[in-house]
Amino acid sequence: MREGATRPVMSAPEVEAFLEREFPEIYLDGRIWHVEAVGPLTARMRLDFHPRHVRPGGTLSGPSMMTLADLALYVAVLANVGPVALAVTTSLSFNFLRKPPQAALVADTRLLKLGRRLAVGEVTIRSDGAGEPVCHATGTYALPG
C-alpha cells in the first residue's frame, strides 16, 4: 500500500506471525512485544513492562524506548507494503520528553511518506494509560526494490 491507500495489506496477526518467523529473537524474554493494531499508514505496538527495562533511577531505559520505536515503525511499514524482511532502518531520531514510570509502553506510529524506496514516519510513545508522551521519534526505512 502506498500513500492515499485505504487499508493495509497485512493484518496485525499476520505481522506478528511474520515477526515470529523472521525475527524469533525478539521473543527471547517471552511475549513482551505486541502488535495491537495496524491501519492505513499506521500501527500501534505495546511493550509490556519487564524489570530488565528499568535503569538506575527507577525509570525505563532509553534503549527500550528506542527499540520499541524502531520496531513500531517497521511494523507500520510491513503492514502497509507486505512482508519485506529486507526493509532496513536508515535513520532514527529521538526526543525523550519525560521520565516514564515502571509500566507498559504504547507506541503509536504514523507513516508520513511511503514511497517506492523510502518510508518516513513518526512514533509517539506513552506510558500505558497516560496522556502525555514520554518519547517522540522520527525515522526512515529503506525499502528493497
CSV table of N, CA and C in Angstrom, one decimal:
chain,number,residue,atom,x,y,z
A,1,MET,N,0.8,-1.2,0.0
A,1,MET,CA,0.0,0.0,0.0
A,1,MET,C,0.9,1.2,0.0
A,2,ARG,N,0.5,2.2,-0.7
A,2,ARG,CA,1.2,3.5,-0.7
A,2,ARG,C,0.3,4.6,-0.3
A,3,GLU,N,0.9,5.8,-0.2
A,3,GLU,CA,0.2,7.0,0.3
A,3,GLU,C,-1.2,7.1,-0.4
A,4,GLY,N,-2.2,7.4,0.4
A,4,GLY,CA,-3.6,7.5,-0.1
A,4,GLY,C,-4.4,6.3,-0.1
A,5,ALA,N,-3.7,5.1,0.1
A,5,ALA,CA,-4.5,3.8,0.1
A,5,ALA,C,-5.4,3.8,1.3
A,6,THR,N,-6.4,2.9,1.2
A,6,THR,CA,-7.4,2.9,2.3
A,6,THR,C,-7.3,1.8,3.3
A,7,ARG,N,-6.4,0.8,3.0
A,7,ARG,CA,-6.3,-0.3,4.0
A,7,ARG,C,-4.9,-0.9,3.9
A,8,PRO,N,-4.4,-1.5,5.0
A,8,PRO,CA,-3.1,-2.1,5.0
A,8,PRO,C,-3.2,-3.5,4.2
A,9,VAL,N,-2.1,-4.0,3.8
A,9,VAL,CA,-2.1,-5.3,3.1
A,9,VAL,C,-1.8,-6.5,4.0
A,10,MET,N,-1.4,-6.2,5.3
A,10,MET,CA,-1.2,-7.2,6.3
A,10,MET,C,-2.0,-6.8,7.6
A,11,SER,N,-2.6,-7.8,8.2
A,11,SER,CA,-3.3,-7.6,9.5
A,11,SER,C,-2.3,-7.6,10.6
A,12,ALA,N,-2.8,-7.2,11.8
A,12,ALA,CA,-1.9,-7.3,13.0
A,12,ALA,C,-1.4,-8.7,13.2
A,13,PRO,N,-2.3,-9.7,13.2
A,13,PRO,CA,-1.9,-11.1,13.4
A,13,PRO,C,-0.9,-11.6,12.3
A,14,GLU,N,-1.1,-11.1,11.1
A,14,GLU,CA,-0.2,-11.5,10.0
A,14,GLU,C,1.2,-10.9,10.3
A,15,VAL,N,1.3,-9.7,10.7
A,15,VAL,CA,2.5,-9.0,11.0
A,15,VAL,C,3.2,-9.7,12.2
A,16,GLU,N,2.5,-10.1,13.2
A,16,GLU,CA,3.1,-10.8,14.4
A,16,GLU,C,3.6,-12.1,13.9
A,17,ALA,N,2.9,-12.9,13.1
A,17,ALA,CA,3.4,-14.2,12.6
A,17,ALA,C,4.6,-14.0,11.8
A,18,PHE,N,4.7,-13.0,11.0
A,18,PHE,CA,5.9,-12.7,10.2
A,18,PHE,C,7.1,-12.4,11.1
A,19,LEU,N,6.9,-11.6,12.2
A,19,LEU,CA,8.0,-11.2,13.1
A,19,LEU,C,8.4,-12.5,13.8
A,20,GLU,N,7.5,-13.3,14.2
A,20,GLU,CA,7.8,-14.6,14.9
A,20,GLU,C,8.7,-15.5,14.0
A,21,ARG,N,8.3,-15.6,12.8
A,21,ARG,CA,9.0,-16.4,11.8
A,21,ARG,C,10.4,-15.9,11.4
A,22,GLU,N,10.5,-14.6,11.1
A,22,GLU,CA,11.7,-14.0,10.6
A,22,GLU,C,12.6,-13.4,11.7
A,23,PHE,N,12.1,-13.1,12.9
A,23,PHE,CA,12.9,-12.4,13.9
A,23,PHE,C,12.5,-13.1,15.3
A,24,PRO,N,12.6,-14.4,15.5
A,24,PRO,CA,12.2,-15.0,16.7
A,24,PRO,C,13.0,-14.5,17.9
A,25,GLU,N,14.2,-13.9,17.7
A,25,GLU,CA,15.0,-13.4,18.8
A,25,GLU,C,14.3,-12.3,19.6
A,26,ILE,N,13.4,-11.6,19.1
A,26,ILE,CA,12.7,-10.6,19.9
A,26,ILE,C,11.8,-11.1,21.0
A,27,TYR,N,11.5,-12.4,20.9
A,27,TYR,CA,10.7,-13.1,21.9
A,27,TYR,C,11.5,-13.9,22.9
A,28,LEU,N,12.8,-13.7,23.0
A,28,LEU,CA,13.6,-14.5,23.9
A,28,LEU,C,13.2,-14.2,25.4
A,29,ASP,N,12.7,-13.0,25.7
A,29,ASP,CA,12.2,-12.7,27.0
A,29,ASP,C,10.8,-13.1,27.2
A,30,GLY,N,10.2,-13.7,26.2
A,30,GLY,CA,8.8,-14.0,26.3
A,30,GLY,C,8.0,-13.1,25.4
A,31,ARG,N,6.7,-13.1,25.4
A,31,ARG,CA,5.9,-12.3,24.6
A,31,ARG,C,5.7,-10.9,25.2
A,32,ILE,N,6.7,-10.0,25.1
A,32,ILE,CA,6.5,-8.7,25.7
A,32,ILE,C,6.3,-7.6,24.6
A,33,TRP,N,6.4,-8.0,23.4
A,33,TRP,CA,6.2,-7.1,22.2
A,33,TRP,C,4.9,-7.5,21.6
A,34,HIS,N,4.0,-6.6,21.4
A,34,HIS,CA,2.6,-6.9,20.8
A,34,HIS,C,2.3,-5.9,19.7
A,35,VAL,N,1.8,-6.4,18.6
A,35,VAL,CA,1.2,-5.6,17.6
A,35,VAL,C,-0.2,-5.4,17.9
A,36,GLU,N,-0.7,-4.3,18.4
A,36,GLU,CA,-2.0,-4.1,18.8
A,36,GLU,C,-3.0,-3.8,17.7
A,37,ALA,N,-2.5,-3.0,16.7
A,37,ALA,CA,-3.4,-2.6,15.6
A,37,ALA,C,-2.5,-2.1,14.5
A,38,VAL,N,-3.0,-2.3,13.3
A,38,VAL,CA,-2.5,-1.7,12.1
A,38,VAL,C,-3.6,-1.0,11.3
A,39,GLY,N,-3.3,0.0,10.6
A,39,GLY,CA,-4.3,0.7,9.7
A,39,GLY,C,-3.6,1.4,8.6
A,40,PRO,N,-4.3,2.1,7.8
A,40,PRO,CA,-3.7,2.8,6.7
A,40,PRO,C,-2.6,3.8,7.2
A,41,LEU,N,-1.4,3.4,6.8
A,41,LEU,CA,-0.2,4.2,7.2
A,41,LEU,C,0.0,4.3,8.7
A,42,THR,N,-0.5,3.4,9.5
A,42,THR,CA,-0.4,3.5,11.0
A,42,THR,C,-0.2,2.1,11.6
A,43,ALA,N,0.3,2.1,12.8
A,43,ALA,CA,0.5,0.9,13.6
A,43,ALA,C,0.5,1.3,15.1
A,44,ARG,N,0.1,0.4,15.9
A,44,ARG,CA,0.2,0.6,17.4
A,44,ARG,C,0.8,-0.7,17.9
A,45,MET,N,1.9,-0.4,18.7
A,45,MET,CA,2.6,-1.5,19.4
A,45,MET,C,2.6,-1.3,20.9
A,46,ARG,N,2.8,-2.4,21.6
A,46,ARG,CA,2.9,-2.4,23.1
A,46,ARG,C,4.1,-3.1,23.5
A,47,LEU,N,4.8,-2.6,24.5
A,47,LEU,CA,5.9,-3.2,25.1
A,47,LEU,C,5.5,-3.4,26.6
A,48,ASP,N,5.3,-4.7,27.0
A,48,ASP,CA,4.9,-5.0,28.4
A,48,ASP,C,6.0,-4.6,29.3
A,49,PHE,N,5.7,-4.2,30.5
A,49,PHE,CA,6.7,-3.9,31.5
A,49,PHE,C,7.5,-5.2,31.8
A,50,HIS,N,8.8,-5.0,31.9
A,50,HIS,CA,9.7,-6.1,32.3
A,50,HIS,C,10.8,-5.5,33.1
A,51,PRO,N,11.2,-6.1,34.2
A,51,PRO,CA,12.3,-5.5,35.0
A,51,PRO,C,13.6,-5.2,34.3
A,52,ARG,N,13.9,-5.9,33.3
A,52,ARG,CA,15.2,-5.7,32.6
A,52,ARG,C,15.2,-4.4,31.8
A,53,HIS,N,14.0,-3.7,31.7
A,53,HIS,CA,14.0,-2.4,31.0
A,53,HIS,C,14.1,-1.2,32.0
A,54,VAL,N,14.3,-1.5,33.3
A,54,VAL,CA,14.4,-0.5,34.3
A,54,VAL,C,15.9,-0.1,34.4
A,55,ARG,N,16.1,1.2,34.4
A,55,ARG,CA,17.5,1.7,34.6
A,55,ARG,C,17.7,2.3,35.9
A,56,PRO,N,18.9,2.6,36.3
A,56,PRO,CA,19.1,3.3,37.6
A,56,PRO,C,18.2,4.6,37.7
A,57,GLY,N,17.6,4.8,38.8
A,57,GLY,CA,16.7,5.9,39.0
A,57,GLY,C,15.2,5.5,38.9
A,58,GLY,N,15.0,4.2,38.6
A,58,GLY,CA,13.7,3.7,38.6
A,58,GLY,C,12.8,4.0,37.3
A,59,THR,N,13.4,4.5,36.3
A,59,THR,CA,12.7,4.8,35.1
A,59,THR,C,13.0,3.7,34.0
A,60,LEU,N,12.2,3.7,32.9
A,60,LEU,CA,12.5,2.8,31.8
A,60,LEU,C,13.6,3.3,31.0
A,61,SER,N,14.4,2.4,30.4
A,61,SER,CA,15.6,2.8,29.7
A,61,SER,C,15.3,3.4,28.3
A,62,GLY,N,16.2,4.3,27.9
A,62,GLY,CA,16.2,4.8,26.6
A,62,GLY,C,16.3,3.8,25.5
A,63,PRO,N,17.2,2.8,25.6
A,63,PRO,CA,17.3,1.7,24.6
A,63,PRO,C,16.0,0.9,24.5
A,64,SER,N,15.2,0.8,25.6
A,64,SER,CA,14.0,0.1,25.4
A,64,SER,C,13.0,0.9,24.6
A,65,MET,N,12.9,2.2,24.8
A,65,MET,CA,12.0,3.0,24.1
A,65,MET,C,12.5,3.1,22.6
A,66,MET,N,13.8,3.1,22.4
A,66,MET,CA,14.4,3.2,21.0
A,66,MET,C,14.0,1.9,20.3
A,67,THR,N,14.1,0.8,20.9
A,67,THR,CA,13.8,-0.5,20.3
A,67,THR,C,12.3,-0.5,19.9
A,68,LEU,N,11.5,-0.1,20.9
A,68,LEU,CA,10.0,-0.1,20.6
A,68,LEU,C,9.7,0.8,19.4
A,69,ALA,N,10.3,2.0,19.4
A,69,ALA,CA,10.0,2.9,18.3
A,69,ALA,C,10.5,2.4,16.9
A,70,ASP,N,11.7,1.8,16.9
A,70,ASP,CA,12.2,1.2,15.6
A,70,ASP,C,11.3,0.0,15.2
A,71,LEU,N,10.9,-0.8,16.1
A,71,LEU,CA,10.0,-2.0,15.8
A,71,LEU,C,8.6,-1.5,15.4
A,72,ALA,N,8.1,-0.5,16.0
A,72,ALA,CA,6.8,0.0,15.7
A,72,ALA,C,6.8,0.6,14.3
A,73,LEU,N,7.8,1.3,13.9
A,73,LEU,CA,8.0,1.9,12.6
A,73,LEU,C,8.1,0.7,11.5
A,74,TYR,N,8.8,-0.3,11.8
A,74,TYR,CA,9.0,-1.4,11.0
A,74,TYR,C,7.6,-2.1,10.8
A,75,VAL,N,6.8,-2.3,11.9
A,75,VAL,CA,5.5,-2.9,11.8
A,75,VAL,C,4.6,-2.1,10.9
A,76,ALA,N,4.6,-0.8,11.0
A,76,ALA,CA,3.8,0.1,10.1
A,76,ALA,C,4.2,-0.1,8.7
A,77,VAL,N,5.5,-0.2,8.4
A,77,VAL,CA,5.9,-0.4,7.0
A,77,VAL,C,5.5,-1.8,6.5
A,78,LEU,N,5.7,-2.8,7.3
A,78,LEU,CA,5.3,-4.2,6.9
A,78,LEU,C,3.8,-4.2,6.6
A,79,ALA,N,3.0,-3.7,7.5
A,79,ALA,CA,1.5,-3.8,7.4
A,79,ALA,C,1.1,-3.1,6.1
A,80,ASN,N,1.8,-2.1,5.6
A,80,ASN,CA,1.4,-1.3,4.5
A,80,ASN,C,2.0,-1.6,3.2
A,81,VAL,N,3.2,-2.4,3.2
A,81,VAL,CA,3.8,-2.8,2.0
A,81,VAL,C,3.8,-4.3,1.8
A,82,GLY,N,3.7,-5.1,2.9
A,82,GLY,CA,3.7,-6.5,2.8
A,82,GLY,C,5.0,-7.0,3.5
A,83,PRO,N,5.2,-8.3,3.5
A,83,PRO,CA,6.3,-8.9,4.2
A,83,PRO,C,7.6,-8.8,3.5
A,84,VAL,N,8.3,-7.7,3.8
A,84,VAL,CA,9.6,-7.4,3.2
A,84,VAL,C,10.7,-7.4,4.4
A,85,ALA,N,11.3,-8.6,4.6
A,85,ALA,CA,12.3,-8.7,5.7
A,85,ALA,C,13.5,-7.8,5.5
A,86,LEU,N,13.8,-7.4,4.2
A,86,LEU,CA,15.0,-6.7,3.9
A,86,LEU,C,14.8,-5.2,4.0
A,87,ALA,N,13.6,-4.7,4.5
A,87,ALA,CA,13.5,-3.2,4.7
A,87,ALA,C,14.4,-2.9,5.9
A,88,VAL,N,15.2,-1.9,5.8
A,88,VAL,CA,16.1,-1.6,6.9
A,88,VAL,C,16.0,-0.1,7.3
A,89,THR,N,16.3,0.1,8.6
A,89,THR,CA,16.4,1.4,9.2
A,89,THR,C,17.5,2.2,8.6
A,90,THR,N,17.3,3.4,8.1
A,90,THR,CA,18.4,4.2,7.6
A,90,THR,C,18.6,5.4,8.5
A,91,SER,N,17.6,5.8,9.3
A,91,SER,CA,17.8,6.9,10.3
A,91,SER,C,16.8,6.8,11.4
A,92,LEU,N,17.1,7.2,12.6
A,92,LEU,CA,16.2,7.4,13.7
A,92,LEU,C,16.7,8.5,14.5
A,93,SER,N,15.7,9.3,15.0
A,93,SER,CA,16.0,10.5,15.8
A,93,SER,C,15.0,10.4,17.0
A,94,PHE,N,15.5,10.7,18.2
A,94,PHE,CA,14.6,10.6,19.4
A,94,PHE,C,14.6,11.8,20.2
A,95,ASN,N,13.5,12.1,20.8
A,95,ASN,CA,13.3,13.2,21.8
A,95,ASN,C,12.7,12.5,23.0
A,96,PHE,N,13.5,12.4,24.1
A,96,PHE,CA,12.9,11.8,25.3
A,96,PHE,C,12.3,13.0,26.1
A,97,LEU,N,11.0,12.9,26.3
A,97,LEU,CA,10.2,14.1,26.8
A,97,LEU,C,10.0,14.1,28.3
A,98,ARG,N,9.8,13.0,28.9
A,98,ARG,CA,9.6,12.9,30.3
A,98,ARG,C,10.0,11.5,30.8
A,99,LYS,N,10.2,11.4,32.1
A,99,LYS,CA,10.6,10.1,32.7
A,99,LYS,C,9.4,9.2,32.8
A,100,PRO,N,9.5,8.0,32.1
A,100,PRO,CA,8.3,7.1,32.1
A,100,PRO,C,8.4,6.3,33.4
A,101,PRO,N,7.2,6.0,34.0
A,101,PRO,CA,7.2,5.1,35.2
A,101,PRO,C,7.4,3.6,34.8
A,102,GLN,N,7.5,2.8,35.8
A,102,GLN,CA,7.7,1.4,35.5
A,102,GLN,C,6.3,0.8,35.1
A,103,ALA,N,6.0,0.9,33.8
A,103,ALA,CA,4.7,0.4,33.3
A,103,ALA,C,4.9,0.1,31.8
A,104,ALA,N,3.9,-0.6,31.2
A,104,ALA,CA,4.0,-0.9,29.8
A,104,ALA,C,4.0,0.4,29.0
A,105,LEU,N,4.6,0.3,27.8
A,105,LEU,CA,4.7,1.4,26.9
A,105,LEU,C,3.8,1.1,25.7
A,106,VAL,N,3.2,2.2,25.1
A,106,VAL,CA,2.4,2.0,23.9
A,106,VAL,C,2.9,3.0,22.9
A,107,ALA,N,3.2,2.5,21.7
A,107,ALA,CA,3.8,3.3,20.6
A,107,ALA,C,2.7,3.5,19.5
A,108,ASP,N,2.4,4.7,19.2
A,108,ASP,CA,1.5,5.0,18.0
A,108,ASP,C,2.4,5.5,16.9
A,109,THR,N,2.3,4.9,15.7
A,109,THR,CA,3.1,5.1,14.6
A,109,THR,C,2.3,5.6,13.4
A,110,ARG,N,2.8,6.6,12.7
A,110,ARG,CA,2.2,7.2,11.5
A,110,ARG,C,3.2,7.3,10.5
A,111,LEU,N,3.0,6.7,9.3
A,111,LEU,CA,3.9,6.9,8.2
A,111,LEU,C,3.6,8.2,7.5
A,112,LEU,N,4.5,9.1,7.4
A,112,LEU,CA,4.3,10.4,6.8
A,112,LEU,C,4.5,10.3,5.3
A,113,LYS,N,5.3,9.4,4.8
A,113,LYS,CA,5.5,9.2,3.4
A,113,LYS,C,5.9,7.7,3.2
A,114,LEU,N,5.2,7.1,2.2
A,114,LEU,CA,5.5,5.7,1.9
A,114,LEU,C,5.7,5.7,0.4
A,115,GLY,N,7.0,5.7,0.0
A,115,GLY,CA,7.3,5.7,-1.4
A,115,GLY,C,7.8,4.3,-1.9
A,116,ARG,N,8.4,4.3,-3.1
A,116,ARG,CA,8.9,3.0,-3.6
A,116,ARG,C,10.2,2.6,-2.9
A,117,ARG,N,11.0,3.6,-2.5
A,117,ARG,CA,12.3,3.2,-1.9
A,117,ARG,C,12.4,3.6,-0.5
A,118,LEU,N,11.7,4.6,0.0
A,118,LEU,CA,11.8,5.1,1.4
A,118,LEU,C,10.4,5.2,2.0
A,119,ALA,N,10.4,4.9,3.4
A,119,ALA,CA,9.3,5.2,4.2
A,119,ALA,C,9.7,6.1,5.3
A,120,VAL,N,9.0,7.1,5.6
A,120,VAL,CA,9.3,8.1,6.6
A,120,VAL,C,8.2,8.1,7.6
A,121,GLY,N,8.5,8.0,8.9
A,121,GLY,CA,7.4,8.0,9.9
A,121,GLY,C,7.8,8.6,11.2
A,122,GLU,N,6.7,8.7,12.0
A,122,GLU,CA,6.9,9.2,13.4
A,122,GLU,C,6.3,8.3,14.4
A,123,VAL,N,6.8,8.2,15.6
A,123,VAL,CA,6.3,7.4,16.6
A,123,VAL,C,6.2,8.2,17.9
A,124,THR,N,5.0,8.1,18.5
A,124,THR,CA,4.8,8.7,19.8
A,124,THR,C,4.6,7.6,20.8
A,125,ILE,N,5.4,7.6,21.9
A,125,ILE,CA,5.4,6.6,22.9
A,125,ILE,C,4.8,7.2,24.2
A,126,ARG,N,3.8,6.5,24.8
A,126,ARG,CA,3.2,6.9,26.0
A,126,ARG,C,3.3,5.7,27.0
A,127,SER,N,3.3,6.0,28.3
A,127,SER,CA,3.1,5.0,29.3
A,127,SER,C,1.7,4.6,29.2
A,128,ASP,N,1.5,3.3,29.4
A,128,ASP,CA,0.1,2.8,29.3
A,128,ASP,C,-0.8,3.5,30.2
A,129,GLY,N,-1.9,4.0,29.7
A,129,GLY,CA,-2.9,4.8,30.4
A,129,GLY,C,-2.6,6.2,30.6
A,130,ALA,N,-1.5,6.7,30.2
A,130,ALA,CA,-1.1,8.1,30.4
A,130,ALA,C,-1.4,8.9,29.1
A,131,GLY,N,-1.7,10.2,29.3
A,131,GLY,CA,-1.9,11.0,28.1
A,131,GLY,C,-0.7,11.7,27.5
A,132,GLU,N,0.2,12.0,28.3
A,132,GLU,CA,1.4,12.8,27.8
A,132,GLU,C,2.5,11.8,27.3
A,133,PRO,N,3.0,12.1,26.1
A,133,PRO,CA,4.1,11.2,25.6
A,133,PRO,C,5.4,11.3,26.4
A,134,VAL,N,6.0,10.2,26.4
A,134,VAL,CA,7.3,10.1,27.1
A,134,VAL,C,8.5,10.2,26.1
A,135,CYS,N,8.2,9.9,24.8
A,135,CYS,CA,9.2,9.9,23.8
A,135,CYS,C,8.6,10.1,22.4
A,136,HIS,N,9.3,10.9,21.6
A,136,HIS,CA,8.8,11.1,20.2
A,136,HIS,C,10.0,10.8,19.3
A,137,ALA,N,9.8,10.0,18.3
A,137,ALA,CA,10.8,9.6,17.4
A,137,ALA,C,10.4,9.7,15.9
A,138,THR,N,11.4,10.0,15.1
A,138,THR,CA,11.1,10.0,13.7
A,138,THR,C,12.2,9.1,13.0
A,139,GLY,N,11.8,8.5,11.9
A,139,GLY,CA,12.7,7.5,11.3
A,139,GLY,C,12.4,7.3,9.8
A,140,THR,N,13.4,6.8,9.2
A,140,THR,CA,13.3,6.4,7.8
A,140,THR,C,13.7,5.0,7.6
A,141,TYR,N,13.0,4.3,6.7
A,141,TYR,CA,13.3,2.9,6.3
A,141,TYR,C,13.6,2.9,4.9
A,142,ALA,N,14.6,2.2,4.5
A,142,ALA,CA,14.9,1.9,3.0
A,142,ALA,C,14.2,0.6,2.7
A,143,LEU,N,13.4,0.7,1.6
A,143,LEU,CA,12.7,-0.5,1.1
A,143,LEU,C,13.4,-1.1,-0.1
A,144,PRO,N,13.5,-2.5,-0.1
A,144,PRO,CA,14.2,-3.1,-1.2
A,144,PRO,C,13.4,-2.9,-2.5
A,145,GLY,N,14.1,-2.8,-3.6
A,145,GLY,CA,13.4,-2.5,-4.8
A,145,GLY,C,13.7,-3.5,-5.8
